[in-house]
mmCIF file of N, CA and C in Angstrom:
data_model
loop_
_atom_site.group_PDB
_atom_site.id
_atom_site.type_symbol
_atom_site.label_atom_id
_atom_site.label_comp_id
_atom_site.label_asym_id
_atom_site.label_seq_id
_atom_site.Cartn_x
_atom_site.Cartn_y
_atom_site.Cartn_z
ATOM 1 N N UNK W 1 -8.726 8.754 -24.892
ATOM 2 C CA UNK W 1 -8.011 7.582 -24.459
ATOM 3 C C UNK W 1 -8.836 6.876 -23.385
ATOM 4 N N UNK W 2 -8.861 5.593 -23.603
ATOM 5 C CA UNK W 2 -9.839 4.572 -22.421
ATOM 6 C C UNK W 2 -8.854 4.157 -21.439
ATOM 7 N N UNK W 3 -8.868 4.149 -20.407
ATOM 8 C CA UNK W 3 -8.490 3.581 -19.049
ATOM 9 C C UNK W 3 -8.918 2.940 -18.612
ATOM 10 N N UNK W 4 -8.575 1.646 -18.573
ATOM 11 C CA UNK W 4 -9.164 0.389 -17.217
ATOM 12 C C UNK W 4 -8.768 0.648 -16.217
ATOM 13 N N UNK W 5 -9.141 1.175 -15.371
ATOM 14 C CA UNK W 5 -9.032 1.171 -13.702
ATOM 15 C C UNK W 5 -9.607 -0.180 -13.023
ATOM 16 N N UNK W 6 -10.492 -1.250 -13.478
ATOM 17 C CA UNK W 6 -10.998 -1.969 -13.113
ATOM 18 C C UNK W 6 -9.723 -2.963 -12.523
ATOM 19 N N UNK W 7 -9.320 -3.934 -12.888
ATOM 20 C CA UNK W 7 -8.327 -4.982 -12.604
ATOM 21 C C UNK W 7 -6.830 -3.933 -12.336
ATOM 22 N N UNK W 8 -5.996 -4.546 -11.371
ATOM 23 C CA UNK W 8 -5.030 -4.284 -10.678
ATOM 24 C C UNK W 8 -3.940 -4.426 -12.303
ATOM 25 N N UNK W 9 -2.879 -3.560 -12.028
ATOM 26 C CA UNK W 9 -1.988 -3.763 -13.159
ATOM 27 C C UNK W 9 -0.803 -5.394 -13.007
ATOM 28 N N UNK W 10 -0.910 -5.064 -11.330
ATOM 29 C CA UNK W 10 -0.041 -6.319 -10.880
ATOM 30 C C UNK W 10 -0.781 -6.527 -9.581
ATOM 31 N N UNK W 11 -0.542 -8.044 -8.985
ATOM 32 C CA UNK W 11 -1.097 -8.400 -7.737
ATOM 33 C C UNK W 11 -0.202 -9.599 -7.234
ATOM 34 N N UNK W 12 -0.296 -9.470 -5.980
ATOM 35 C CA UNK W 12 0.545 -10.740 -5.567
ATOM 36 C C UNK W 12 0.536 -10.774 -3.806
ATOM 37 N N UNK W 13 2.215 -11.658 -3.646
ATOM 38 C CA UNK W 13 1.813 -11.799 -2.196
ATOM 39 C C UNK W 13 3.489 -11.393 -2.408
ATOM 40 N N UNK W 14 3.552 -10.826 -0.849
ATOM 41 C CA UNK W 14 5.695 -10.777 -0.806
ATOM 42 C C UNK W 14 5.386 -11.244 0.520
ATOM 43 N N UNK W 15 6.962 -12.081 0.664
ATOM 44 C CA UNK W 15 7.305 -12.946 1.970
ATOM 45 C C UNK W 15 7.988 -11.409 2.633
ATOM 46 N N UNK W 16 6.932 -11.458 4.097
ATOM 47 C CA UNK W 16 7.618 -10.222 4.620
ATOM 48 C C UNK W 16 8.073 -11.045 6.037
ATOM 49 N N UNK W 17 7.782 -12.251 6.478
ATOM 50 C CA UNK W 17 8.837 -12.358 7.878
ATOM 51 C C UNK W 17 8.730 -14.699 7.529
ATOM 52 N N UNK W 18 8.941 -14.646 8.554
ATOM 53 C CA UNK W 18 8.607 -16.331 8.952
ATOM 54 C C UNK W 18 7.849 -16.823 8.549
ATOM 55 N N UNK W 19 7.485 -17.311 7.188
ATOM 56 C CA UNK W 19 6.390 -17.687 7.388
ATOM 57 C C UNK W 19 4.907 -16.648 6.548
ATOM 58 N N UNK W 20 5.186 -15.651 6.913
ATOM 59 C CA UNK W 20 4.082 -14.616 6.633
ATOM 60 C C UNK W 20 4.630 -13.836 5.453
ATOM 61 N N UNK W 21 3.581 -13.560 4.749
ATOM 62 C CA UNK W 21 2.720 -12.880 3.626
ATOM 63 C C UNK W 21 2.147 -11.945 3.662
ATOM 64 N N UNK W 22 1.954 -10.837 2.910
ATOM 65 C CA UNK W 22 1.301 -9.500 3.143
ATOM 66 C C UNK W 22 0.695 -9.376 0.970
ATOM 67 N N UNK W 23 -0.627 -9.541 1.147
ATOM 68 C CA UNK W 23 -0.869 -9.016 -0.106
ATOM 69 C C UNK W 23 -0.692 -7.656 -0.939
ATOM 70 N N UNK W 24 -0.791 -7.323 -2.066
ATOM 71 C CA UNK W 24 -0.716 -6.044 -2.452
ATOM 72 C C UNK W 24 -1.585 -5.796 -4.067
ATOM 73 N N UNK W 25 -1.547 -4.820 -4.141
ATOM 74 C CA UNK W 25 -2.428 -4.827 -6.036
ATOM 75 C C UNK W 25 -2.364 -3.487 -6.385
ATOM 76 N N UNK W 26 -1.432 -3.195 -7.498
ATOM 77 C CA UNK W 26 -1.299 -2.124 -8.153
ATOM 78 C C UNK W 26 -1.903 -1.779 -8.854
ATOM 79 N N UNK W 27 -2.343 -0.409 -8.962
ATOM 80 C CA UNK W 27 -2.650 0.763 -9.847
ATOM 81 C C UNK W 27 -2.290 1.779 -10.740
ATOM 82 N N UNK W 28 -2.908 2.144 -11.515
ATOM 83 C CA UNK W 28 -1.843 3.266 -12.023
ATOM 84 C C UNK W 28 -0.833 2.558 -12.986
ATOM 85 N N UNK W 29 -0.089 4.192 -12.882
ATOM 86 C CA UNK W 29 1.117 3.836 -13.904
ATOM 87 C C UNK W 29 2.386 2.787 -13.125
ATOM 88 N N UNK W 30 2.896 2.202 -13.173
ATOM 89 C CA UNK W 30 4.016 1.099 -12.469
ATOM 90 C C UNK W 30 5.387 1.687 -12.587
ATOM 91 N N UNK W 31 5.029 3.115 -13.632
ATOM 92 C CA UNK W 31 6.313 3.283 -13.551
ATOM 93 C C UNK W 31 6.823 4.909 -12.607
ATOM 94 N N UNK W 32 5.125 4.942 -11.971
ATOM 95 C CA UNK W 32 4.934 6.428 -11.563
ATOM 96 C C UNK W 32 5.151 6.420 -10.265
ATOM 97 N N UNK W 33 5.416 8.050 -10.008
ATOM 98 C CA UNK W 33 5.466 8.111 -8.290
ATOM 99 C C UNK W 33 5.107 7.388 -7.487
ATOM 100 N N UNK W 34 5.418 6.499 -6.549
ATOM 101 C CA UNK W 34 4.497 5.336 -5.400
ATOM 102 C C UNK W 34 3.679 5.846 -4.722
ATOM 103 N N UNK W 35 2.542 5.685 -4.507
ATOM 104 C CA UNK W 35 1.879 5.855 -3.256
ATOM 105 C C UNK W 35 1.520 4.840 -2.490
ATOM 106 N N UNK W 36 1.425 4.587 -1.060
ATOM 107 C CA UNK W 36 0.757 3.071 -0.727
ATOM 108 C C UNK W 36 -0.543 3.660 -0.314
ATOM 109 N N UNK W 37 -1.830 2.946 -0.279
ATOM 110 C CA UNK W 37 -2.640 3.087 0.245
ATOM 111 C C UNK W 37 -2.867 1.933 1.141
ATOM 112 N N UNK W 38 -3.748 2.691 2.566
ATOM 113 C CA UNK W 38 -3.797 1.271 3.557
ATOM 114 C C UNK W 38 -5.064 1.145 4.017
ATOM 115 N N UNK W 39 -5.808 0.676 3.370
ATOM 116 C CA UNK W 39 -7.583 0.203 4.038
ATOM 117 C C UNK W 39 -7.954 0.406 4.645
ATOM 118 N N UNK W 40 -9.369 0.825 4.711
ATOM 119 C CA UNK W 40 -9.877 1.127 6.413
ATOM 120 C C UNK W 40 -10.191 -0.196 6.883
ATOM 121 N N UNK W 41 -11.547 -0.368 8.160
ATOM 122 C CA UNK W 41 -11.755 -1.248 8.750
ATOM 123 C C UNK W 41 -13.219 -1.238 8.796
ATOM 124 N N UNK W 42 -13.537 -2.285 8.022
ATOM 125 C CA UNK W 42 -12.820 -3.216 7.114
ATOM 126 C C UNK W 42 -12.354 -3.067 5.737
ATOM 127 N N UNK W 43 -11.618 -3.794 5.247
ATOM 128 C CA UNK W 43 -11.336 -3.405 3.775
ATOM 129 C C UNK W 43 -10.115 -4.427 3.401
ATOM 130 N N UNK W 44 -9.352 -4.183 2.266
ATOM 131 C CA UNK W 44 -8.526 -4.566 1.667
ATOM 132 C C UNK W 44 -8.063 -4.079 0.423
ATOM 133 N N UNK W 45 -6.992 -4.908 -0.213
ATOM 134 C CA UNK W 45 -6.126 -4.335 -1.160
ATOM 135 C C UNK W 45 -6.222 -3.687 -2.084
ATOM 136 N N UNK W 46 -7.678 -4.136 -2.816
ATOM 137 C CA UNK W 46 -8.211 -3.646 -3.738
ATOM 138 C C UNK W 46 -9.184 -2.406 -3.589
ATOM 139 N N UNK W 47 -9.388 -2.230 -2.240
ATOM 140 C CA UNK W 47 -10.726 -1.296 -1.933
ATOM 141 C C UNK W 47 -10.617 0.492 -1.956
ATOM 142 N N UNK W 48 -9.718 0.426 -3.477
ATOM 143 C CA UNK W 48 -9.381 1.834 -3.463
ATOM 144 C C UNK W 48 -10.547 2.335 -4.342
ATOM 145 N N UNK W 49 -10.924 3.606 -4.032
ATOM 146 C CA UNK W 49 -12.140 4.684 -4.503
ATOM 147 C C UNK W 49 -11.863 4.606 -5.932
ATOM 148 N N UNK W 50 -12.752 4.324 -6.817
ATOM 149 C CA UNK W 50 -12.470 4.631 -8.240
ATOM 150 C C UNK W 50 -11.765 5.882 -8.673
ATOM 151 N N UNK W 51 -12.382 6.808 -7.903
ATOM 152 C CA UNK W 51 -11.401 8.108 -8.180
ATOM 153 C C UNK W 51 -10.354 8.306 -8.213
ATOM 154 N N UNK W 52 -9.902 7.628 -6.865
ATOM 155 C CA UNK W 52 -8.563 7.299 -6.659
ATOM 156 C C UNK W 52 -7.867 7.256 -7.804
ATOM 157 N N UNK W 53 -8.109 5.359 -8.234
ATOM 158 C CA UNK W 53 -7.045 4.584 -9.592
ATOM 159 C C UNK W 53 -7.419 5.602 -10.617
ATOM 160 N N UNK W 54 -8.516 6.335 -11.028
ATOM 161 C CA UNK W 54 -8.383 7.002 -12.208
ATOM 162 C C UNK W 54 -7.318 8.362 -11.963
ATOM 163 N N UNK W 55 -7.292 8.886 -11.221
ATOM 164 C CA UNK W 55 -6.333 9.853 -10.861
ATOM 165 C C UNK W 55 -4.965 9.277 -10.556
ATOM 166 N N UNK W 56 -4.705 8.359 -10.490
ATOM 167 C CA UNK W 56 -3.523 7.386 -10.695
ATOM 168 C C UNK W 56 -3.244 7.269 -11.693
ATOM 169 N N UNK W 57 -4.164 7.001 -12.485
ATOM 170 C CA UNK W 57 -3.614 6.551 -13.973
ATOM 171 C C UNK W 57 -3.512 7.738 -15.041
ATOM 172 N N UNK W 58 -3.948 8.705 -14.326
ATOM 173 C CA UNK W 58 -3.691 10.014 -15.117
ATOM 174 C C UNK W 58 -2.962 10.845 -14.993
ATOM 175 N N UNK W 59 -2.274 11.010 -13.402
ATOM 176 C CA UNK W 59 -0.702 11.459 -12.580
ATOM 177 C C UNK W 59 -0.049 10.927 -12.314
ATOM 178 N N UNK W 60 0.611 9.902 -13.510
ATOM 179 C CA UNK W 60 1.251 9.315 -12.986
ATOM 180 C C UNK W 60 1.789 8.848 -11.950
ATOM 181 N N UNK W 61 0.961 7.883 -11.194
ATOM 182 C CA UNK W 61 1.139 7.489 -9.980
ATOM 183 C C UNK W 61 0.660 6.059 -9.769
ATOM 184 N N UNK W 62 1.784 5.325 -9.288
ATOM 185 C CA UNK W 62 1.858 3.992 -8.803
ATOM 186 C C UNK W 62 1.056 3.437 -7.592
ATOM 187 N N UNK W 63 0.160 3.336 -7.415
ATOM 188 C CA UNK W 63 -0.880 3.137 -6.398
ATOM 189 C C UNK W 63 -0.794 1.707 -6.159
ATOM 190 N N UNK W 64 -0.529 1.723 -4.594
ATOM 191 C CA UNK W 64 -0.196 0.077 -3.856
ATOM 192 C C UNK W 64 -1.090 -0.006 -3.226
ATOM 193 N N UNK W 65 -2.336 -0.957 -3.467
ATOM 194 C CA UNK W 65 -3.140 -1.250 -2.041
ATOM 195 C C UNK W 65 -2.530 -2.164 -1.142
ATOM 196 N N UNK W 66 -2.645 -2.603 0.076
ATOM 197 C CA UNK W 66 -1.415 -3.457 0.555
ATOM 198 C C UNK W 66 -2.928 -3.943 1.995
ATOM 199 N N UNK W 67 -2.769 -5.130 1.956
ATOM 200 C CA UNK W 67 -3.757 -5.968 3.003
ATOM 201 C C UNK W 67 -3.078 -6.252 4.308
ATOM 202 N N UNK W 68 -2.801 -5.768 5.227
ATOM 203 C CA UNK W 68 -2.726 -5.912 6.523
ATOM 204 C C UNK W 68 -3.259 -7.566 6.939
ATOM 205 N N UNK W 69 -2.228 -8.062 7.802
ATOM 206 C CA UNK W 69 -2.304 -9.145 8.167
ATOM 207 C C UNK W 69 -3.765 -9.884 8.517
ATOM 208 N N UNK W 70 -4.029 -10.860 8.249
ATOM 209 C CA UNK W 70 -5.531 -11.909 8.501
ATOM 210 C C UNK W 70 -5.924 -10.763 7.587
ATOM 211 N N UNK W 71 -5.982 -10.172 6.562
ATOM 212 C CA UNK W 71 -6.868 -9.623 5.433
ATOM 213 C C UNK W 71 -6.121 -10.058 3.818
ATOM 214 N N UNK W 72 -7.618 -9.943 3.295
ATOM 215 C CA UNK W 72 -7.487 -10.610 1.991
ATOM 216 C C UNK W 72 -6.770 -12.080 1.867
ATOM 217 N N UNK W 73 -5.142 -11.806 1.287
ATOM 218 C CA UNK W 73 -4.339 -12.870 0.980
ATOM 219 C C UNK W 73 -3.251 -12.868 1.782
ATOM 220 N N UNK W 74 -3.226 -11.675 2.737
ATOM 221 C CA UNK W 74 -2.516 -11.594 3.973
ATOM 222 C C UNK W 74 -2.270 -12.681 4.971
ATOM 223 N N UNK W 75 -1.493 -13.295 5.544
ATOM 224 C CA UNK W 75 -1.024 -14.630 6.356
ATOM 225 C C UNK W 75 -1.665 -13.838 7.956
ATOM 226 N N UNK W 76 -2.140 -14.039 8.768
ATOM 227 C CA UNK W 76 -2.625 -13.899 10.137
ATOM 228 C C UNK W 76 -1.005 -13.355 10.755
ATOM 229 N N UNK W 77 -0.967 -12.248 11.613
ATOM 230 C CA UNK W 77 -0.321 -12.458 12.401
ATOM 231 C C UNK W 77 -0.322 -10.465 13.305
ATOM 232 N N UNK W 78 -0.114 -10.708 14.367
ATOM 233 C CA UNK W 78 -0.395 -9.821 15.521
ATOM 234 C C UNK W 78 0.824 -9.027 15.569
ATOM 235 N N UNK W 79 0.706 -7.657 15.176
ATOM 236 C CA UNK W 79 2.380 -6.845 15.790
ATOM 237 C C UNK W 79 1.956 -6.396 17.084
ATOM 238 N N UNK W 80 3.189 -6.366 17.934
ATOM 239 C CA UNK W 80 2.954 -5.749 19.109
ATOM 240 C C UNK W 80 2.133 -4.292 19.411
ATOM 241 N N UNK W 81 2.663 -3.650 18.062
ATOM 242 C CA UNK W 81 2.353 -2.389 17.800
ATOM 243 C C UNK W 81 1.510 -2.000 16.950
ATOM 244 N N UNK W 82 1.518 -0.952 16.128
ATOM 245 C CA UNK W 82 1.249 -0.046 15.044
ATOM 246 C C UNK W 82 2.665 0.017 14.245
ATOM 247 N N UNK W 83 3.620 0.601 15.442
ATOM 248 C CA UNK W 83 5.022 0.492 14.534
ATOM 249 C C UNK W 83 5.393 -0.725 14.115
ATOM 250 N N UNK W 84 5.106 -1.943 14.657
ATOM 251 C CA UNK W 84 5.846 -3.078 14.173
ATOM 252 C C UNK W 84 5.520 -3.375 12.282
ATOM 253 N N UNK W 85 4.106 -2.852 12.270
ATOM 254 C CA UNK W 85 4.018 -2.934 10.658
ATOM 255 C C UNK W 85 5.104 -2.682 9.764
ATOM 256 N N UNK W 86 5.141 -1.107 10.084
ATOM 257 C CA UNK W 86 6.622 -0.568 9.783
ATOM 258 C C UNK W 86 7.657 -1.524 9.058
ATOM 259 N N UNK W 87 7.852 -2.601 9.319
ATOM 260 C CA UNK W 87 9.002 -3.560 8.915
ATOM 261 C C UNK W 87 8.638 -3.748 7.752
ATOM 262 N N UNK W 88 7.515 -4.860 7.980
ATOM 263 C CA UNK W 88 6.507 -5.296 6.641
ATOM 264 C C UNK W 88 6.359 -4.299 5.551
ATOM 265 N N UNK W 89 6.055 -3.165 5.698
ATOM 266 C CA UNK W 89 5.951 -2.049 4.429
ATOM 267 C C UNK W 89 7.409 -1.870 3.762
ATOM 268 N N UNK W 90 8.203 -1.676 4.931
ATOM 269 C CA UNK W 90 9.685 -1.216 4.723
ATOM 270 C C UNK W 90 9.934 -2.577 3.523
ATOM 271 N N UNK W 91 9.876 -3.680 3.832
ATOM 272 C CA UNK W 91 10.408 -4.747 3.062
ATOM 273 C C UNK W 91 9.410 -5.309 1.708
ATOM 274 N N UNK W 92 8.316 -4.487 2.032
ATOM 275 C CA UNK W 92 7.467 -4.667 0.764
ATOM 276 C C UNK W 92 8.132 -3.698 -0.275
ATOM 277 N N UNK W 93 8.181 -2.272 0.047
ATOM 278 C CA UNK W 93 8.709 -1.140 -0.787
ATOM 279 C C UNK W 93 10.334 -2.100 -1.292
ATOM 280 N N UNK W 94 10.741 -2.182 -0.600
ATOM 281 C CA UNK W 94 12.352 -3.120 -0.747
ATOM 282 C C UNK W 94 11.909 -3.761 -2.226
ATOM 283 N N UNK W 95 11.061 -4.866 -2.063
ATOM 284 C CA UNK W 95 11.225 -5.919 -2.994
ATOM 285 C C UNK W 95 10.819 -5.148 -4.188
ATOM 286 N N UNK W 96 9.634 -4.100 -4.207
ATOM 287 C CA UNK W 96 9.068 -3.749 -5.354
ATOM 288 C C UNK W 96 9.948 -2.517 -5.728
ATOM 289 N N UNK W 97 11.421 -2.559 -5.010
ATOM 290 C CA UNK W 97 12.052 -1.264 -6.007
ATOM 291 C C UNK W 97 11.756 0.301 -5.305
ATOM 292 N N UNK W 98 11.266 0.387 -4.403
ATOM 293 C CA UNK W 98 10.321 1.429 -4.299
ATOM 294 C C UNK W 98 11.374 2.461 -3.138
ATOM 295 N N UNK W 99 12.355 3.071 -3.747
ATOM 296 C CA UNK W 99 12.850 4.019 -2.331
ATOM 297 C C UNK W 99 12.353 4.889 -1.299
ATOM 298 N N UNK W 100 11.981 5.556 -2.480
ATOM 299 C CA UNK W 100 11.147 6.894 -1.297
ATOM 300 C C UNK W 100 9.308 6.796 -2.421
ATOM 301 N N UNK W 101 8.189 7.160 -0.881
ATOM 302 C CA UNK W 101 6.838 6.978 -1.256
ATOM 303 C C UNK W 101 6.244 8.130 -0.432
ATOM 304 N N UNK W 102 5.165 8.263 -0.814
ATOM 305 C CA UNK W 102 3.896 8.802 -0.179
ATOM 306 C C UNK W 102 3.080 7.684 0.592
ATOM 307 N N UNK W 103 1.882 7.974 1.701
ATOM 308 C CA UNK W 103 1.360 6.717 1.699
ATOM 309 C C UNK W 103 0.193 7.405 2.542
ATOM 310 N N UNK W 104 -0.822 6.602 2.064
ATOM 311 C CA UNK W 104 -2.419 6.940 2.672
ATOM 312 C C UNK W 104 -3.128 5.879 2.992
ATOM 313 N N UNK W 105 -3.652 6.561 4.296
ATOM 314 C CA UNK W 105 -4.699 5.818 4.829
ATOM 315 C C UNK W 105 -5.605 6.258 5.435
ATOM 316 N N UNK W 106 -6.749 5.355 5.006
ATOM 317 C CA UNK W 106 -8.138 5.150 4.862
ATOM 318 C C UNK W 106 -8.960 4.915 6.266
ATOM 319 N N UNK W 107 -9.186 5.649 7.169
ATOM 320 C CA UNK W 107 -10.119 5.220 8.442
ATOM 321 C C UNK W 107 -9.196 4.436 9.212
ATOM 322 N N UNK W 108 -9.363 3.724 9.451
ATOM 323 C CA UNK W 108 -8.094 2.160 10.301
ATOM 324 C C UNK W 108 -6.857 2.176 9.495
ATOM 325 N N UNK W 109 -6.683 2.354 8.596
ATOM 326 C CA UNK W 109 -5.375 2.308 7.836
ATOM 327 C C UNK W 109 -4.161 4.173 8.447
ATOM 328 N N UNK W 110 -5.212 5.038 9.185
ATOM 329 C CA UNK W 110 -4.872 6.212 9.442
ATOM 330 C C UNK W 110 -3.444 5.724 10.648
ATOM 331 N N UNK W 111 -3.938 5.026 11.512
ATOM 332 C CA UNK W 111 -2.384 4.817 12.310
ATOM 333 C C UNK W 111 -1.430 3.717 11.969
ATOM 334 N N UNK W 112 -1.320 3.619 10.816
ATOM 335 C CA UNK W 112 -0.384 2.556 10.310
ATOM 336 C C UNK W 112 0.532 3.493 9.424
ATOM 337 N N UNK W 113 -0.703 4.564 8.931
ATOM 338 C CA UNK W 113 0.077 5.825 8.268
ATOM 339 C C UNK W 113 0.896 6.675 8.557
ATOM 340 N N UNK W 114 0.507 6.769 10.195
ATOM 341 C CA UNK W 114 1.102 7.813 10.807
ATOM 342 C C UNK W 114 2.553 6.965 11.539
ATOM 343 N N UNK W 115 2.449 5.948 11.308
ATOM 344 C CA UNK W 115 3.462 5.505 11.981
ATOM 345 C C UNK W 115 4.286 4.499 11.228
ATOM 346 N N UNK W 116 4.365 4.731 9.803
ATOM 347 C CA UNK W 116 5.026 4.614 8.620
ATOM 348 C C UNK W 116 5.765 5.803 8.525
ATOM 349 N N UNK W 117 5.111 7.530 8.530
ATOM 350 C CA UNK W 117 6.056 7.866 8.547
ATOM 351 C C UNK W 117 6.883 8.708 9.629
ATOM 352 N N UNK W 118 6.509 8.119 10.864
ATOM 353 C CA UNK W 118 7.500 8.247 11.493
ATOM 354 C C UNK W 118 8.740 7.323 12.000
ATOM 355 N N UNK W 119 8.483 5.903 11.386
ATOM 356 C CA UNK W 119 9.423 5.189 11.429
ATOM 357 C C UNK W 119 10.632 5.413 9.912
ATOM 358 N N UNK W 120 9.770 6.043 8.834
ATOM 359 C CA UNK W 120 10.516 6.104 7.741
ATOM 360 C C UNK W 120 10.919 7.383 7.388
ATOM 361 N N UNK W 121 11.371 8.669 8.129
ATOM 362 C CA UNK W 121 11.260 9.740 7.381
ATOM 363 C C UNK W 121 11.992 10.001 7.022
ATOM 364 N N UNK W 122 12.589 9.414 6.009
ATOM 365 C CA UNK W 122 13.735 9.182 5.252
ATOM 366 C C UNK W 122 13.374 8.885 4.109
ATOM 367 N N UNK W 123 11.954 7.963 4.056
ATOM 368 C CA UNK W 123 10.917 7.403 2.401
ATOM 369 C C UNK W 123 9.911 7.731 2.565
ATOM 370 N N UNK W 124 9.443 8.308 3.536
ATOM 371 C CA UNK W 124 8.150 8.409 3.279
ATOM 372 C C UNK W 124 8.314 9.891 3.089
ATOM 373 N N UNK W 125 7.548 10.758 1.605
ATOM 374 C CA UNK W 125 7.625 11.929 1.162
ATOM 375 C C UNK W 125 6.065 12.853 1.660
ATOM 376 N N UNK W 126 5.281 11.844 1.863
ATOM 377 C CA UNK W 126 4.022 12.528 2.157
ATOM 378 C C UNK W 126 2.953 11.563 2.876
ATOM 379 N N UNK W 127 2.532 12.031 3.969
ATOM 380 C CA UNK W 127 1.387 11.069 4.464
ATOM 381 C C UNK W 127 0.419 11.731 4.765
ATOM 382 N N UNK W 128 -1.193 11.057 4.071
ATOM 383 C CA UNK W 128 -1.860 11.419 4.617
ATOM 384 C C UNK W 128 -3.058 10.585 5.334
ATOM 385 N N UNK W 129 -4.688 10.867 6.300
ATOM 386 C CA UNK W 129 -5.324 10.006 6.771
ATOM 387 C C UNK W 129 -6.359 10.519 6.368
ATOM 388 N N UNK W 130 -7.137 9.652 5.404
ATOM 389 C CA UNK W 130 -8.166 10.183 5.691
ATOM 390 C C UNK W 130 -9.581 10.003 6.252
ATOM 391 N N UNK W 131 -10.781 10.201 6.568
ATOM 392 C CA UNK W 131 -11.895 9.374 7.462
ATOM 393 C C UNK W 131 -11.691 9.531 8.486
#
């Protein structure tokens, strides 16, 4: 069986506050376990390891790259925090259906991870950092 891992299965933008936008681009199966993945620095939505999406598309698993604000197709904008992201993910998972996830991150994406799931530990099933 051939697998395109190349092009995203879905891509887009979700309105996560005023104004602002947060990009995203799926992998994998759409109908599989979620995972989010969160970019290092620098990076973006798409900048998941080939290994990655092919192991996505073979464990069943829904792989979200997701662009952090002023990245990619992301709208500019400053959280006070690390936790303030927190919202933005919370309401991304919202729109795309998504109750409970896993979620990884990549170098710079590591404290957005860690503080996803401690704002969510209620959805978030597994986090890890890696880099």
């Amino acid at each position: 069986m051939v697998m395109s891992i190349e092009r995203p299965k879905l891509e887009g933008n979700i309105a996560v506050g005023e104004g602002r936008q947060i990009g995203f681009a799926e992998f994998g199966n759409p109908q599989g376990r979620a995972v989010f993945w969160l970019h290092g620095t620098p990076g973006a939505r798409r900048q998941i390891p080939t290994e990655a999406r092919t192991f996505a598309a073979r464990k069943n698993i829904r792989l979200i790259g997701i662009d952090r604000p002023g990245i990619g197709s992301s709208t500019p904008h400053q959280y006070e925090n690390v936790l303030g992201f927190t919202d933005d993910l919370r309401t991304i998972a919202d729109i795309l259906g998504i109750n409970r996830f896993a979620v990884v991150g990549l170098s710079g994406g590591g404290p957005y991870t860690l503080a996803t799931a401690a704002a969510m530990p209620d959805r978030v099933v597994m986090a890890a950092v890696l880099g």
